PDB file of C-alpha atoms in Angstrom:
ATOM      1  CA  MET A   1      -0.034   0.015   0.020  1.00  0.00           C
ATOM      2  CA  ILE A   2       2.846   2.325   1.009  1.00  0.00           C
ATOM      3  CA  GLU A   3       4.641   1.519  -2.205  1.00  0.00           C
ATOM      4  CA  LEU A   4       1.487   2.247  -4.158  1.00  0.00           C
ATOM      5  CA  ILE A   5       1.209   5.631  -2.480  1.00  0.00           C
ATOM      6  CA  PHE A   6       4.759   6.578  -3.412  1.00  0.00           C
ATOM      7  CA  LYS A   7       4.384   5.390  -6.941  1.00  0.00           C
ATOM      8  CA  TYR A   8       1.199   7.298  -7.478  1.00  0.00           C
ATOM      9  CA  LYS A   9       2.264  10.241  -5.287  1.00  0.00           C
ATOM     10  CA  ALA A  10       0.367  12.975  -7.191  1.00  0.00           C
ATOM     11  CA  LYS A  11      -2.833  11.055  -7.452  1.00  0.00           C
ATOM     12  CA  ALA A  12      -2.513  10.208  -3.784  1.00  0.00           C
ATOM     13  CA  TYR A  13      -2.468  13.917  -3.119  1.00  0.00           C
ATOM     14  CA  LEU A  14      -5.558  14.378  -5.060  1.00  0.00           C
ATOM     15  CA  ILE A  15      -7.323  11.805  -3.091  1.00  0.00           C
ATOM     16  CA  PHE A  16      -6.175  13.224   0.099  1.00  0.00           C
ATOM     17  CA  TRP A  17      -7.351  16.603  -0.764  1.00  0.00           C
ATOM     18  CA  TYR A  18     -10.781  15.127  -1.671  1.00  0.00           C
ATOM     19  CA  ALA A  19     -11.131  13.311   1.660  1.00  0.00           C
ATOM     20  CA  PHE A  20      -9.908  16.470   3.472  1.00  0.00           C
ATOM     21  CA  LEU A  21     -12.421  18.679   1.832  1.00  0.00           C
ATOM     22  CA  LEU A  22     -15.173  16.459   2.952  1.00  0.00           C
ATOM     23  CA  VAL A  23     -13.979  16.286   6.578  1.00  0.00           C
ATOM     24  CA  VAL A  24     -13.799  20.138   6.626  1.00  0.00           C
ATOM     25  CA  HIS A  25     -17.409  20.521   5.140  1.00  0.00           C
ATOM     26  CA  PHE A  26     -19.012  17.805   7.359  1.00  0.00           C
ATOM     27  CA  PHE A  27     -17.084  17.860  10.613  1.00  0.00           C
ATOM     28  CA  LEU A  28     -14.458  20.486  11.031  1.00  0.00           C
ATOM     29  CA  LYS A  29     -16.438  23.208   9.366  1.00  0.00           C
ATOM     30  CA  ASP A  30     -15.474  26.873  10.292  1.00  0.00           C
ATOM     31  CA  ARG A  31     -14.579  26.214  13.986  1.00  0.00           C
ATOM     32  CA  PHE A  32     -10.912  26.772  13.431  1.00  0.00           C
ATOM     33  CA  LEU A  33      -9.398  29.966  11.754  1.00  0.00           C
ATOM     34  CA  PRO A  34      -6.930  28.182   9.449  1.00  0.00           C
ATOM     35  CA  LEU A  35      -9.832  26.231   7.818  1.00  0.00           C
ATOM     36  CA  VAL A  36     -12.399  29.166   7.550  1.00  0.00           C
ATOM     37  CA  PHE A  37     -11.345  30.096   3.912  1.00  0.00           C
ATOM     38  CA  ILE A  38     -11.472  26.394   2.716  1.00  0.00           C
ATOM     39  CA  PHE A  39     -14.835  25.950   4.483  1.00  0.00           C
ATOM     40  CA  ASN A  40     -16.318  29.166   2.829  1.00  0.00           C
ATOM     41  CA  ALA A  41     -14.711  28.772  -0.651  1.00  0.00           C
ATOM     42  CA  CYS A  42     -15.344  25.216  -1.201  1.00  0.00           C
ATOM     43  CA  SER A  43     -19.005  24.528  -1.288  1.00  0.00           C
ATOM     44  CA  LEU A  44     -20.369  20.955  -1.394  1.00  0.00           C
ATOM     45  CA  ILE A  45     -21.292  21.142  -5.131  1.00  0.00           C
ATOM     46  CA  PHE A  46     -17.603  22.296  -5.727  1.00  0.00           C
ATOM     47  CA  ILE A  47     -16.428  19.113  -3.765  1.00  0.00           C
ATOM     48  CA  ILE A  48     -18.883  16.772  -5.680  1.00  0.00           C
ATOM     49  CA  THR A  49     -17.595  18.264  -8.933  1.00  0.00           C
ATOM     50  CA  TYR A  50     -14.048  17.610  -7.760  1.00  0.00           C
ATOM     51  CA  GLY A  51     -14.966  14.089  -6.864  1.00  0.00           C
ATOM     52  CA  PHE A  52     -16.283  13.299 -10.278  1.00  0.00           C
ATOM     53  CA  LEU A  53     -13.245  14.699 -11.883  1.00  0.00           C
ATOM     54  CA  LEU A  54     -11.057  12.635  -9.578  1.00  0.00           C
ATOM     55  CA  SER A  55     -12.931   9.368 -10.438  1.00  0.00           C
ATOM     56  CA  ILE A  56     -12.360  10.071 -14.100  1.00  0.00           C
ATOM     57  CA  GLY A  57      -8.590  10.899 -13.533  1.00  0.00           C
ATOM     58  CA  LEU A  58      -8.205   7.586 -11.812  1.00  0.00           C
ATOM     59  CA  TYR A  59      -9.816   5.632 -14.727  1.00  0.00           C
ATOM     60  CA  LYS A  60      -6.674   3.348 -14.946  1.00  0.00           C
ATOM     61  CA  HIS A  61      -7.214   2.226 -11.298  1.00  0.00           C
ATOM     62  CA  LYS A  62     -10.609   0.713 -12.061  1.00  0.00           C
ATOM     63  CA  LYS A  63     -11.640  -0.332  -8.541  1.00  0.00           C
ATOM     64  CA  LEU A  64     -10.511   2.884  -6.947  1.00  0.00           C
ATOM     65  CA  SER A  65     -12.231   4.858  -9.696  1.00  0.00           C
ATOM     66  CA  ILE A  66     -15.491   2.990  -9.394  1.00  0.00           C
ATOM     67  CA  PHE A  67     -15.302   3.381  -5.509  1.00  0.00           C
ATOM     68  CA  ILE A  68     -14.870   7.151  -5.670  1.00  0.00           C
ATOM     69  CA  LEU A  69     -17.481   7.480  -8.289  1.00  0.00           C
ATOM     70  CA  CYS A  70     -20.181   5.467  -6.208  1.00  0.00           C
ATOM     71  CA  PHE A  71     -19.124   7.315  -3.069  1.00  0.00           C
ATOM     72  CA  ASN A  72     -19.426  10.798  -4.683  1.00  0.00           C
ATOM     73  CA  SER A  73     -22.672   9.831  -6.230  1.00  0.00           C
ATOM     74  CA  LEU A  74     -24.129   9.193  -2.810  1.00  0.00           C
ATOM     75  CA  ILE A  75     -22.871  12.656  -1.589  1.00  0.00           C
ATOM     76  CA  ALA A  76     -24.417  14.067  -4.726  1.00  0.00           C
ATOM     77  CA  VAL A  77     -27.782  12.526  -3.913  1.00  0.00           C
ATOM     78  CA  TYR A  78     -27.439  13.910  -0.196  1.00  0.00           C
ATOM     79  CA  TRP A  79     -26.653  17.441  -1.630  1.00  0.00           C
ATOM     80  CA  TYR A  80     -29.761  17.368  -3.842  1.00  0.00           C
ATOM     81  CA  ASN A  81     -32.041  16.171  -1.173  1.00  0.00           C
ATOM     82  CA  ASN A  82     -30.788  18.867   1.363  1.00  0.00           C
ATOM     83  CA  TYR A  83     -30.260  21.808  -0.885  1.00  0.00           C
ATOM     84  CA  HIS A  84     -33.090  21.637  -3.375  1.00  0.00           C
ATOM     85  CA  PHE A  85     -36.799  21.608  -2.225  1.00  0.00           C
ATOM     86  CA  LYS A  86     -40.064  21.620  -4.020  1.00  0.00           C
ATOM     87  CA  THR A  87     -42.085  23.443  -1.489  1.00  0.00           C
ATOM     88  CA  GLU A  88     -45.717  24.032  -2.302  1.00  0.00           C
ATOM     89  CA  ASP A  89     -47.047  27.493  -2.025  1.00  0.00           C
ATOM     90  CA  THR A  90     -50.166  27.072   0.133  1.00  0.00           C
ATOM     91  CA  THR A  91     -50.887  30.787   0.158  1.00  0.00           C
ATOM     92  CA  VAL A  92     -51.764  30.994  -3.637  1.00  0.00           C
ATOM     93  CA  ASN A  93     -55.486  30.304  -3.047  1.00  0.00           C
ATOM     94  CA  THR A  94     -55.871  32.050   0.286  1.00  0.00           C
ATOM     95  CA  ALA A  95     -53.959  34.847   1.993  1.00  0.00           C
ATOM     96  CA  LEU A  96     -55.740  34.519   5.104  1.00  0.00           C
ATOM     97  CA  ASN A  97     -53.501  35.116   8.184  1.00  0.00           C
ATOM     98  CA  THR A  98     -50.435  35.032   5.792  1.00  0.00           C
ATOM     99  CA  HIS A  99     -47.596  37.433   6.277  1.00  0.00           C
ATOM    100  CA  SER A 100     -44.385  38.016   4.049  1.00  0.00           C
ATOM    101  CA  VAL A 101     -40.998  39.780   4.112  1.00  0.00           C
ATOM    102  CA  LEU A 102     -38.990  40.755   1.127  1.00  0.00           C
ATOM    103  CA  TYR A 103     -35.274  40.858   1.623  1.00  0.00           C
ATOM    104  CA  TRP A 104     -32.531  41.719  -1.059  1.00  0.00           C
ATOM    105  CA  ASN A 105     -28.865  42.570  -0.989  1.00  0.00           C
ATOM    106  CA  ILE A 106     -29.092  45.112  -3.769  1.00  0.00           C
ATOM    107  CA  SER A 107     -25.314  45.434  -4.252  1.00  0.00           C
ATOM    108  CA  ARG A 108     -24.805  49.203  -3.773  1.00  0.00           C
ATOM    109  CA  PRO A 109     -26.740  50.480  -6.962  1.00  0.00           C
ATOM    110  CA  ASP A 110     -26.849  54.048  -8.193  1.00  0.00           C
ATOM    111  CA  GLN A 111     -30.427  53.933  -7.687  1.00  0.00           C
ATOM    112  CA  LEU A 112     -33.204  51.606  -6.327  1.00  0.00           C
ATOM    113  CA  PRO A 113     -34.222  48.823  -8.581  1.00  0.00           C
ATOM    114  CA  LEU A 114     -37.716  50.079  -8.252  1.00  0.00           C
ATOM    115  CA  ASP A 115     -39.234  47.982 -11.226  1.00  0.00           C
ATOM    116  CA  VAL A 116     -38.232  44.586  -9.403  1.00  0.00           C
ATOM    117  CA  ILE A 117     -39.369  46.004  -5.953  1.00  0.00           C
ATOM    118  CA  PHE A 118     -42.705  47.290  -7.372  1.00  0.00           C
ATOM    119  CA  LYS A 119     -43.403  43.891  -9.231  1.00  0.00           C
ATOM    120  CA  ASN A 120     -42.931  41.889  -5.937  1.00  0.00           C
ATOM    121  CA  MET A 121     -44.958  44.225  -3.869  1.00  0.00           C
ATOM    122  CA  LYS A 122     -47.818  43.953  -6.382  1.00  0.00           C
ATOM    123  CA  ASP A 123     -47.504  40.262  -6.544  1.00  0.00           C
ATOM    124  CA  SER A 124     -47.033  39.375  -2.851  1.00  0.00           C
ATOM    125  CA  ASN A 125     -47.812  42.654  -0.892  1.00  0.00           C
ATOM    126  CA  PRO A 126     -44.937  42.038   1.683  1.00  0.00           C
ATOM    127  CA  GLU A 127     -45.470  43.738   4.969  1.00  0.00           C
ATOM    128  CA  ILE A 128     -41.781  44.312   5.524  1.00  0.00           C
ATOM    129  CA  ILE A 129     -39.028  45.134   2.830  1.00  0.00           C
ATOM    130  CA  VAL A 130     -35.409  44.789   3.913  1.00  0.00           C
ATOM    131  CA  LEU A 131     -32.583  46.044   1.768  1.00  0.00           C
ATOM    132  CA  VAL A 132     -28.820  45.731   2.484  1.00  0.00           C
ATOM    133  CA  GLU A 133     -25.946  47.269   0.608  1.00  0.00           C
ATOM    134  CA  ALA A 134     -28.399  50.198   0.052  1.00  0.00           C
ATOM    135  CA  LYS A 135     -25.694  52.810   0.027  1.00  0.00           C
ATOM    136  CA  ASP A 136     -26.601  56.463  -0.769  1.00  0.00           C
ATOM    137  CA  ILE A 137     -29.970  55.686  -2.239  1.00  0.00           C
ATOM    138  CA  PRO A 138     -31.260  58.906  -3.909  1.00  0.00           C
ATOM    139  CA  TYR A 139     -33.943  60.613  -1.900  1.00  0.00           C
ATOM    140  CA  ALA A 140     -35.993  61.009  -5.078  1.00  0.00           C
ATOM    141  CA  ASP A 141     -36.275  57.052  -5.251  1.00  0.00           C
ATOM    142  CA  ILE A 142     -37.341  56.892  -1.647  1.00  0.00           C
ATOM    143  CA  LYS A 143     -39.822  59.619  -2.329  1.00  0.00           C
ATOM    144  CA  PHE A 144     -41.194  57.876  -5.361  1.00  0.00           C
ATOM    145  CA  LEU A 145     -41.625  54.626  -3.447  1.00  0.00           C
ATOM    146  CA  LYS A 146     -43.505  56.422  -0.807  1.00  0.00           C
ATOM    147  CA  ARG A 147     -45.844  58.225  -3.236  1.00  0.00           C
ATOM    148  CA  HIS A 148     -46.835  54.799  -4.835  1.00  0.00           C
ATOM    149  CA  TYR A 149     -47.154  53.140  -1.347  1.00  0.00           C
ATOM    150  CA  PRO A 150     -48.265  55.816   1.119  1.00  0.00           C
ATOM    151  CA  SER A 151     -49.044  53.156   3.901  1.00  0.00           C
ATOM    152  CA  TYR A 152     -45.438  52.212   4.239  1.00  0.00           C
ATOM    153  CA  ASP A 153     -43.022  53.800   6.599  1.00  0.00           C
ATOM    154  CA  ILE A 154     -39.677  53.972   4.848  1.00  0.00           C
ATOM    155  CA  GLN A 155     -36.208  54.745   6.426  1.00  0.00           C
ATOM    156  CA  GLN A 156     -32.623  54.491   5.264  1.00  0.00           C
ATOM    157  CA  LEU A 157     -30.595  53.139   8.103  1.00  0.00           C
ATOM    158  CA  GLU A 158     -26.926  53.268   9.038  1.00  0.00           C
ATOM    159  CA  GLY A 159     -24.769  50.472   7.752  1.00  0.00           C
ATOM    160  CA  GLU A 160     -26.018  50.846   4.136  1.00  0.00           C
ATOM    161  CA  MET A 161     -29.423  49.473   4.890  1.00  0.00           C
ATOM    162  CA  MET A 162     -32.915  50.440   4.120  1.00  0.00           C
ATOM    163  CA  ILE A 163     -36.392  49.159   5.611  1.00  0.00           C
ATOM    164  CA  ALA A 164     -40.016  49.707   4.686  1.00  0.00           C
ATOM    165  CA  VAL A 165     -42.899  48.450   6.710  1.00  0.00           C
ATOM    166  CA  ASN A 166     -46.655  48.552   6.076  1.00  0.00           C
ATOM    167  CA  GLY A 167     -47.318  50.357   9.271  1.00  0.00           C
ATOM    168  CA  GLU A 168     -45.094  52.503  11.544  1.00  0.00           C
ATOM    169  CA  ILE A 169     -41.420  52.280  12.441  1.00  0.00           C
ATOM    170  CA  ASN A 170     -41.254  52.934  16.266  1.00  0.00           C
ATOM    171  CA  ASP A 171     -37.525  52.557  16.935  1.00  0.00           C
ATOM    172  CA  VAL A 172     -34.102  51.844  15.231  1.00  0.00           C
ATOM    173  CA  GLU A 173     -31.072  50.943  17.016  1.00  0.00           C
ATOM    174  CA  TYR A 174     -27.760  50.675  15.070  1.00  0.00           C
ATOM    175  CA  LYS A 175     -25.424  47.917  16.234  1.00  0.00           C
ATOM    176  CA  LYS A 176     -21.754  47.943  15.116  1.00  0.00           C
ATOM    177  CA  ILE A 177     -20.880  44.394  15.305  1.00  0.00           C
ATOM    178  CA  SER A 178     -17.114  44.641  14.274  1.00  0.00           C
ATOM    179  CA  ARG A 179     -15.080  46.153  11.586  1.00  0.00           C
ATOM    180  CA  GLY A 180     -17.216  45.527   8.389  1.00  0.00           C
ATOM    181  CA  SER A 181     -20.065  43.843  10.239  1.00  0.00           C
ATOM    182  CA  LYS A 182     -23.177  45.760  11.348  1.00  0.00           C
ATOM    183  CA  ALA A 183     -26.824  45.335  12.210  1.00  0.00           C
ATOM    184  CA  ASN A 184     -29.874  47.378  12.876  1.00  0.00           C
ATOM    185  CA  LEU A 185     -32.565  46.377  15.315  1.00  0.00           C
ATOM    186  CA  VAL A 186     -35.944  47.757  14.099  1.00  0.00           C
ATOM    187  CA  THR A 187     -39.157  47.803  16.074  1.00  0.00           C
ATOM    188  CA  ALA A 188     -42.295  48.447  14.120  1.00  0.00           C
ATOM    189  CA  THR A 189     -46.090  48.520  14.507  1.00  0.00           C
ATOM    190  CA  ILE A 190     -47.772  46.384  11.737  1.00  0.00           C
ATOM    191  CA  ASN A 191     -51.416  45.606  11.904  1.00  0.00           C
ATOM    192  CA  ASN A 192     -51.587  47.019  15.376  1.00  0.00           C
ATOM    193  CA  ARG A 193     -48.887  44.551  16.620  1.00  0.00           C
ATOM    194  CA  LEU A 194     -45.356  45.216  17.608  1.00  0.00           C
ATOM    195  CA  ARG A 195     -42.724  43.417  15.306  1.00  0.00           C
ATOM    196  CA  THR A 196     -38.968  43.336  15.991  1.00  0.00           C
ATOM    197  CA  ILE A 197     -36.678  42.828  13.015  1.00  0.00           C
ATOM    198  CA  LEU A 198     -32.837  42.176  13.269  1.00  0.00           C
ATOM    199  CA  VAL A 199     -31.237  43.265   9.901  1.00  0.00           C
ATOM    200  CA  ILE A 200     -27.671  41.953   9.446  1.00  0.00           C
ATOM    201  CA  ASP A 201     -24.777  42.455   7.079  1.00  0.00           C
ATOM    202  CA  LEU A 202     -21.524  40.720   8.209  1.00  0.00           C
ATOM    203  CA  LEU A 203     -18.051  41.145   6.862  1.00  0.00           C
ATOM    204  CA  ALA A 204     -17.593  39.627   3.359  1.00  0.00           C
ATOM    205  CA  ASN A 205     -13.881  38.455   3.773  1.00  0.00           C
ATOM    206  CA  PRO A 206     -14.095  34.678   3.517  1.00  0.00           C
ATOM    207  CA  ALA A 207     -10.823  34.081   5.179  1.00  0.00           C
ATOM    208  CA  LEU A 208     -11.810  35.764   8.489  1.00  0.00           C
ATOM    209  CA  SER A 209     -13.715  33.867  11.277  1.00  0.00           C
ATOM    210  CA  LYS A 210     -17.037  35.223  12.150  1.00  0.00           C
ATOM    211  CA  LYS A 211     -17.069  33.572  15.619  1.00  0.00           C
ATOM    212  CA  ALA A 212     -16.895  36.937  17.507  1.00  0.00           C
ATOM    213  CA  ASP A 213     -19.614  38.322  15.226  1.00  0.00           C
ATOM    214  CA  PHE A 214     -21.937  35.639  16.047  1.00  0.00           C
ATOM    215  CA  LYS A 215     -21.135  35.969  19.720  1.00  0.00           C
ATOM    216  CA  MET A 216     -22.258  39.605  19.435  1.00  0.00           C
ATOM    217  CA  LEU A 217     -25.369  38.580  17.581  1.00  0.00           C
ATOM    218  CA  GLU A 218     -26.241  36.053  20.237  1.00  0.00           C
ATOM    219  CA  SER A 219     -25.979  38.648  22.934  1.00  0.00           C
ATOM    220  CA  ILE A 220     -28.394  40.903  21.076  1.00  0.00           C
ATOM    221  CA  ILE A 221     -30.916  38.135  20.444  1.00  0.00           C
ATOM    222  CA  GLU A 222     -30.679  36.948  24.120  1.00  0.00           C
ATOM    223  CA  SER A 223     -31.418  40.459  25.344  1.00  0.00           C
ATOM    224  CA  GLN A 224     -34.309  41.174  22.920  1.00  0.00           C
ATOM    225  CA  HIS A 225     -37.472  39.525  21.846  1.00  0.00           C
ATOM    226  CA  ILE A 226     -36.824  39.333  18.044  1.00  0.00           C
ATOM    227  CA  ASP A 227     -39.411  38.177  15.560  1.00  0.00           C
ATOM    228  CA  PHE A 228     -37.192  38.003  12.352  1.00  0.00           C
ATOM    229  CA  ILE A 229     -33.480  37.764  11.795  1.00  0.00           C
ATOM    230  CA  ILE A 230     -32.649  38.554   8.277  1.00  0.00           C
ATOM    231  CA  GLY A 231     -29.676  39.668   6.144  1.00  0.00           C
ATOM    232  CA  ASP A 232     -26.474  38.852   4.438  1.00  0.00           C
ATOM    233  CA  PHE A 233     -24.430  36.699   6.867  1.00  0.00           C
ATOM    234  CA  ASN A 234     -21.721  36.053   4.217  1.00  0.00           C
ATOM    235  CA  THR A 235     -21.560  32.714   6.044  1.00  0.00           C
ATOM    236  CA  THR A 236     -22.958  29.501   4.649  1.00  0.00           C
ATOM    237  CA  TYR A 237     -25.929  27.574   6.101  1.00  0.00           C
ATOM    238  CA  GLU A 238     -23.648  24.683   7.367  1.00  0.00           C
ATOM    239  CA  SER A 239     -21.739  27.059   9.764  1.00  0.00           C
ATOM    240  CA  VAL A 240     -21.496  25.816  13.256  1.00  0.00           C
ATOM    241  CA  TYR A 241     -22.239  29.355  14.412  1.00  0.00           C
ATOM    242  CA  PHE A 242     -25.880  29.082  13.231  1.00  0.00           C
ATOM    243  CA  GLU A 243     -26.509  26.241  15.790  1.00  0.00           C
ATOM    244  CA  ALA A 244     -27.126  29.049  18.440  1.00  0.00           C
ATOM    245  CA  PHE A 245     -30.175  30.163  16.522  1.00  0.00           C
ATOM    246  CA  THR A 246     -31.872  26.812  16.458  1.00  0.00           C
ATOM    247  CA  SER A 247     -33.465  26.658  19.820  1.00  0.00           C
ATOM    248  CA  ASP A 248     -35.436  29.834  19.430  1.00  0.00           C
ATOM    249  CA  TYR A 249     -35.558  30.358  15.620  1.00  0.00           C
ATOM    250  CA  GLU A 250     -36.348  28.413  12.532  1.00  0.00           C
ATOM    251  CA  SER A 251     -34.655  28.777   9.116  1.00  0.00           C
ATOM    252  CA  PHE A 252     -36.363  29.083   5.723  1.00  0.00           C
ATOM    253  CA  HIS A 253     -33.604  26.783   4.504  1.00  0.00           C
ATOM    254  CA  LYS A 254     -35.859  23.709   3.810  1.00  0.00           C
ATOM    255  CA  TYR A 255     -38.820  25.762   2.856  1.00  0.00           C
ATOM    256  CA  ASN A 256     -37.139  26.977  -0.347  1.00  0.00           C
ATOM    257  CA  ASN A 257     -38.890  26.672  -3.647  1.00  0.00           C
ATOM    258  CA  GLY A 258     -35.849  25.445  -5.681  1.00  0.00           C
ATOM    259  CA  PHE A 259     -32.173  25.428  -4.854  1.00  0.00           C
ATOM    260  CA  THR A 260     -31.165  27.168  -1.528  1.00  0.00           C
ATOM    261  CA  ALA A 261     -28.067  29.010  -2.830  1.00  0.00           C
ATOM    262  CA  THR A 262     -28.400  32.764  -2.876  1.00  0.00           C
ATOM    263  CA  TRP A 263     -25.026  33.938  -4.364  1.00  0.00           C
ATOM    264  CA  PRO A 264     -23.879  34.674  -7.027  1.00  0.00           C
ATOM    265  CA  SER A 265     -26.814  35.363  -9.196  1.00  0.00           C
ATOM    266  CA  VAL A 266     -25.168  33.989 -12.499  1.00  0.00           C
ATOM    267  CA  LEU A 267     -24.495  30.504 -10.892  1.00  0.00           C
ATOM    268  CA  PRO A 268     -25.718  30.298  -7.394  1.00  0.00           C
ATOM    269  CA  LEU A 269     -23.270  28.261  -5.358  1.00  0.00           C
ATOM    270  CA  LEU A 270     -23.437  29.608  -1.743  1.00  0.00           C
ATOM    271  CA  GLU A 271     -26.293  30.011   0.618  1.00  0.00           C
ATOM    272  CA  ILE A 272     -25.116  33.327   2.462  1.00  0.00           C
ATOM    273  CA  ASP A 273     -28.401  35.204   2.731  1.00  0.00           C
ATOM    274  CA  HIS A 274     -30.542  33.861   5.511  1.00  0.00           C
ATOM    275  CA  PHE A 275     -33.976  34.331   6.934  1.00  0.00           C
ATOM    276  CA  TRP A 276     -34.721  33.011  10.502  1.00  0.00           C
ATOM    277  CA  LEU A 277     -38.153  33.253  12.073  1.00  0.00           C
ATOM    278  CA  SER A 278     -39.025  33.178  15.844  1.00  0.00           C
ATOM    279  CA  LYS A 279     -40.644  29.867  16.557  1.00  0.00           C
ATOM    280  CA  LYS A 280     -43.959  31.588  17.213  1.00  0.00           C
ATOM    281  CA  TRP A 281     -44.198  31.784  13.422  1.00  0.00           C
ATOM    282  CA  LYS A 282     -44.751  28.921  10.971  1.00  0.00           C
ATOM    283  CA  PRO A 283     -42.645  29.186   7.688  1.00  0.00           C
ATOM    284  CA  ILE A 284     -44.473  28.348   4.502  1.00  0.00           C
ATOM    285  CA  ILE A 285     -42.330  29.023   1.622  1.00  0.00           C
ATOM    286  CA  LEU A 286     -39.225  30.997   0.465  1.00  0.00           C
ATOM    287  CA  HIS A 287     -39.456  32.246  -3.167  1.00  0.00           C
ATOM    288  CA  LYS A 288     -36.133  33.344  -4.708  1.00  0.00           C
ATOM    289  CA  GLU A 289     -35.554  35.493  -7.765  1.00  0.00           C
ATOM    290  CA  PHE A 290     -32.289  36.225  -9.634  1.00  0.00           C
ATOM    291  CA  ASN A 291     -31.743  39.015 -11.983  1.00  0.00           C
ATOM    292  CA  THR A 292     -28.850  41.316 -13.421  1.00  0.00           C
ATOM    293  CA  ASP A 293     -29.652  44.066 -10.740  1.00  0.00           C
ATOM    294  CA  SER A 294     -27.645  42.319  -8.084  1.00  0.00           C
ATOM    295  CA  ASP A 295     -25.258  39.451  -7.509  1.00  0.00           C
ATOM    296  CA  HIS A 296     -27.603  38.288  -4.760  1.00  0.00           C
ATOM    297  CA  GLY A 297     -30.928  36.619  -5.040  1.00  0.00           C
ATOM    298  CA  LEU A 298     -33.990  38.384  -3.863  1.00  0.00           C
ATOM    299  CA  LEU A 299     -35.753  36.306  -1.081  1.00  0.00           C
ATOM    300  CA  LEU A 300     -39.538  36.615  -0.316  1.00  0.00           C
ATOM    301  CA  GLY A 301     -40.499  34.578   2.730  1.00  0.00           C
ATOM    302  CA  LYS A 302     -44.124  33.702   3.503  1.00  0.00           C
ATOM    303  CA  PHE A 303     -45.154  32.645   6.940  1.00  0.00           C
ATOM    304  CA  GLN A 304     -48.144  32.473   9.483  1.00  0.00           C
ATOM    305  CA  LEU A 305     -48.579  32.888  13.275  1.00  0.00           C
ATOM    306  CA  LYS A 306     -48.869  29.610  14.830  1.00  0.00           C
ATOM    307  CA  PRO A 307     -52.108  28.960  16.686  1.00  0.00           C
TER     308      PRO A 307
END
């Protein structure tokens, strides 16, 4: 066996890296700083693609090639079952007691993509609209939006964010998480009920750990009653740091209608935009839309209050 490894040293390295990437993805994750970049950069679909290419490259070693091909095929089935969902929209025929939130990282445009926003408002009538990377939005665009939807209270927030609610914004508290990471805690009255929304945009550098950022977010969440946690976490769904959310919140991950990845828009590979609901709410479906206005997908989550 050792002789075989030395004889085919280059191919042995390729097999080692395949196994190493799987161990990082499923077990080590982003717990340790040296592995953060590998975890963030190598999505499972990337590893699966690498595995199939590896099995082809080892075609002269038939048994090994077939083993890797079969093993990799099982991982591909796992990926499809856990990152692609055919969720039925049960709100199509009735909107009774149904609520919705529109979220979008609009990638710092020169002006608001009003045509896309208006289309989604007409189709789904979201009660809350959250935009991040909404830097220096022209007041004329905000005024135009207010003119067409006068029942919405619209505010541009610190940290390149914007929010609109079909009701009244009562309070906004800006939270500087760390250098490059920020959040806004928004309290609003919608349908005569208080709702609290935590809007997040975390540091985009894939080589830096977000452990401290998530600790800060945990402290905010523990000290407040928050209905919705939403934003660009620049962190994939598999991250160990999302485990802190699962006791009190539920992700829209498995309620997607289609693939769960949200970035980049041309070929979505990574699920880095997330929507978490307090467990007093019942998720129904997460619609996703990609277009040329942003490199992030637009998310529209529908949900109901649990009995």
